[in-house]
XYZ file of C-alpha atoms in Angstrom:
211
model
C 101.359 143.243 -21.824
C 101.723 140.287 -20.032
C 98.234 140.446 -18.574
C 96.484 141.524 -21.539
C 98.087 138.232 -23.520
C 96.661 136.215 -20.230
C 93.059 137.500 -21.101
C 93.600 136.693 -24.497
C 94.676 133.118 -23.924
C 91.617 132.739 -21.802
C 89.053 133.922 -23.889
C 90.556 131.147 -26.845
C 90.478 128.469 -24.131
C 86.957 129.231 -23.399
C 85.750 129.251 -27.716
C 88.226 126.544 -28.158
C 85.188 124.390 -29.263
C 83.422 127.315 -31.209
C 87.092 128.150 -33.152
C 87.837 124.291 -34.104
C 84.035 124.229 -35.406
C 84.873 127.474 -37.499
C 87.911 125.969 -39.297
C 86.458 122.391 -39.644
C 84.068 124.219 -41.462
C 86.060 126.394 -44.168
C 87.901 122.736 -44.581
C 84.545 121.241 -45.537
C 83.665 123.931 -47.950
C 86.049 122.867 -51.324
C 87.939 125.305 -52.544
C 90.250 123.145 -55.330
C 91.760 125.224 -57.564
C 93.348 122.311 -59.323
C 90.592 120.563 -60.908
C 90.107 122.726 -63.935
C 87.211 124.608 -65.403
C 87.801 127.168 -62.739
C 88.188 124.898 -59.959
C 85.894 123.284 -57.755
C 84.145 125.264 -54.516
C 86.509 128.916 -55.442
C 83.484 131.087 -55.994
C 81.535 129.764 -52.465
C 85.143 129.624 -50.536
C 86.008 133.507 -51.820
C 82.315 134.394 -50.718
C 82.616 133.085 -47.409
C 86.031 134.744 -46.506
C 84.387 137.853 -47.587
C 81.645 137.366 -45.401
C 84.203 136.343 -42.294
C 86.043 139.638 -43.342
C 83.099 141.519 -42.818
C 82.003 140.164 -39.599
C 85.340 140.449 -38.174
C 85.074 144.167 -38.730
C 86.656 144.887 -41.392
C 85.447 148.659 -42.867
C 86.012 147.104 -46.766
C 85.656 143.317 -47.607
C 85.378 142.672 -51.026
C 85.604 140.128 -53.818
C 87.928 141.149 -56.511
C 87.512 139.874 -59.737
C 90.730 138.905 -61.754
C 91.398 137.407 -65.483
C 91.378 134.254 -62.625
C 90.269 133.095 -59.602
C 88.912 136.092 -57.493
C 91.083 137.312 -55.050
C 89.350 138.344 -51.480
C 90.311 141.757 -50.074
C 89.786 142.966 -46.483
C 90.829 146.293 -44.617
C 90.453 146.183 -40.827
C 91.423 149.531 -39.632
C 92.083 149.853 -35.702
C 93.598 153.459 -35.800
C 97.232 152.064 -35.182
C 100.344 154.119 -36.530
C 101.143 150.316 -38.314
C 99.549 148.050 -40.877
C 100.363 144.877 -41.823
C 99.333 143.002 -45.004
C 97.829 139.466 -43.957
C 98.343 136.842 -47.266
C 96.086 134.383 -47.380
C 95.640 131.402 -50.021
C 92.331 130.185 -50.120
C 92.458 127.588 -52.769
C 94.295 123.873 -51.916
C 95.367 121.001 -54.412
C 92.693 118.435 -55.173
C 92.186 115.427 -52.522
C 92.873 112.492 -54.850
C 94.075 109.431 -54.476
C 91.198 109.957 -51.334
C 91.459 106.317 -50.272
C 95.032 107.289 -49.418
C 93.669 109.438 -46.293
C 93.323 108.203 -42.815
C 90.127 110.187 -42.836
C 87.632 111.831 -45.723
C 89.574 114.835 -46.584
C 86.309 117.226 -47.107
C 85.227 116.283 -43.580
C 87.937 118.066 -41.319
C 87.498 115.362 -38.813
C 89.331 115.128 -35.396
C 91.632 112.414 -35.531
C 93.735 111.037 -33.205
C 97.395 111.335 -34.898
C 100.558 109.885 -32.427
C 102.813 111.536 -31.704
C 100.227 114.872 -31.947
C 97.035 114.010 -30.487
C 93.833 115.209 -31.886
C 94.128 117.027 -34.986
C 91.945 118.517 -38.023
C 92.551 116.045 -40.842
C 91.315 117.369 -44.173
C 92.460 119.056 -47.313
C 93.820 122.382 -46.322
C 93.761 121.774 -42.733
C 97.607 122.896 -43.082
C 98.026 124.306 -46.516
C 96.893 126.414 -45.430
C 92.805 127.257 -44.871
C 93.656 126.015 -40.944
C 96.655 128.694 -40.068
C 93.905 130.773 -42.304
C 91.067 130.550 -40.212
C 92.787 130.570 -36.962
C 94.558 133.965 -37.643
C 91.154 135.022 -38.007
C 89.958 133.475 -34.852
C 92.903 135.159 -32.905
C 91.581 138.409 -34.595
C 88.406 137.215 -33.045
C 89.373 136.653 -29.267
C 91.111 139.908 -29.011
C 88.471 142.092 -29.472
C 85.824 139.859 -27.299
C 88.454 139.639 -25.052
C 87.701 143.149 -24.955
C 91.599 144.028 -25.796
C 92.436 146.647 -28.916
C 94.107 145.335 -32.291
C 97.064 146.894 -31.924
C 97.597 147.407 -35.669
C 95.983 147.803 -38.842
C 95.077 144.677 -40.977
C 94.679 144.214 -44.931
C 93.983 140.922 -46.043
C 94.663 139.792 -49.428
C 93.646 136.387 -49.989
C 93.833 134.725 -53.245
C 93.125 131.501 -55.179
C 95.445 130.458 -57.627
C 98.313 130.061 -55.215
C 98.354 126.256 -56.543
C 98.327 127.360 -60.276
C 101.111 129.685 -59.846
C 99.464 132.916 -58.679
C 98.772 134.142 -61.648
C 96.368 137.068 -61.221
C 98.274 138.239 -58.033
C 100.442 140.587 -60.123
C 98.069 142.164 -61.759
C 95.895 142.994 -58.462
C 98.887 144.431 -56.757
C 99.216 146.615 -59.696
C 96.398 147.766 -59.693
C 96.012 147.975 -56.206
C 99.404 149.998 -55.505
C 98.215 152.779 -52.849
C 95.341 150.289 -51.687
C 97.703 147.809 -50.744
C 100.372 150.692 -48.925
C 101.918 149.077 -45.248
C 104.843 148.283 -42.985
C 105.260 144.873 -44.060
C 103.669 141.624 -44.657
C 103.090 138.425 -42.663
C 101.919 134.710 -44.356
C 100.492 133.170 -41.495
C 101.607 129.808 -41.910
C 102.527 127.587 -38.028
C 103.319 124.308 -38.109
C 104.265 121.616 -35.496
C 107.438 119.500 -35.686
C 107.898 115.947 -34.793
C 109.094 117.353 -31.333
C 105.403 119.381 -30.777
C 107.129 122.636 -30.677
C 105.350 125.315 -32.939
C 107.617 126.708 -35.895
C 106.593 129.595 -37.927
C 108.341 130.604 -40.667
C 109.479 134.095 -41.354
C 110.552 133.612 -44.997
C 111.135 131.146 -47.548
C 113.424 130.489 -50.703
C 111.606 130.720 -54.380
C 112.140 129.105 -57.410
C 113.193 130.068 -60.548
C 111.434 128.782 -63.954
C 113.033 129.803 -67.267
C 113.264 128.077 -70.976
C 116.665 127.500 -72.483
């Protein structure tokens, strides 16, 4: 295992440049649900995660049209006794007030941020089309690592996650035995003040009711 992780590592060290490019550029394509009228960029950003799907090697990538936003589905089957059910949000807030950045938030430039180094400043860079696009590299430097997935992947990726999530429901319901797996994973890393990564492996939800 050990060795086979030590392959892995390698091959991201040597596409480091070619995976920063990749999510630089899903952080320059706009994908704000929050604007209204549909959002700004969703239609483009849900067409190009179902193109990435499909060149990952995914057997189904598909756009899934909603009473919302369209919600992006993927099914990359490795012939592993597990699966695992990847969410994705694709959509982010809007970038205003934009003066208030320390660099243009549609560029996904890398900026030089103490304590941290260089990182990828833009909308979404964090919430969350970065951890996004970086699971998908990893996917990525496995198999031209020339390593095995060692389990099944279905991605559900949606954008309305800033509106509520209001077509998600309805998908899953109508998706029941599409959607069947062991569990469920939000890839979502982040780095504390320290450097250290921290990923989370659940979260507390609000409640909203009327009196």
């Amino acid at each position: 295992m050990e060795e086979r992780l030590d392959r892995i590592g390698r091959q991201i060290d040597r596409d480091l440049d070619r995976h920063i490019a990749s999510i630089q550029a899903v952080i320059r394509q706009p994908s704000m649900s929050t604007t209204g009228g549909g959002g700004t960029g969703i239609r483009e950003m849900a067409e190009t995660l179902q193109a990435a799907f499909a060149a990952l090697g995914c057997q189904e990538s598909e756009v899934v049209e909603t009473s919302g936003n369209p919600i992006v589905f993927g099914h990359y089957d490795a012939g592993a006794p597990k699966t695992l059910i990847i969410y994705f949000m694709y959509d982010t807030e809007a970038v205003l007030p934009e003066e208030e950045w320390i660099s243009p938030p549609m560029e996904g430039n890398l900026v030089e941020v103490p304590p941290f180094g260089r990182c990828i400043v833009g909308r979404g860079a964090i919430n969350t089309k970065g951890p996004m696009q970086a699971f998908l590299n990893t996917v990525q430097a496995i198999q031209v690592a020339g390593e095995k997935v060692p389990i099944n992947l279905k991605f559900v990726a949606e954008g309305e996650e800033e509106l509520g999530s209001g077509s998600l429901a309805g998908f899953i319901q109508a998706n029941v035995d599409r959607l069947k797996a062991d569990d469920l994973f939000f890839p979502m890393p982040t780095q504390q003040s320290t450097g250290r990564t921290a990923i989370s492996l659940g979260s507390k939800r609000g409640v909203i009711f009327e009196l």
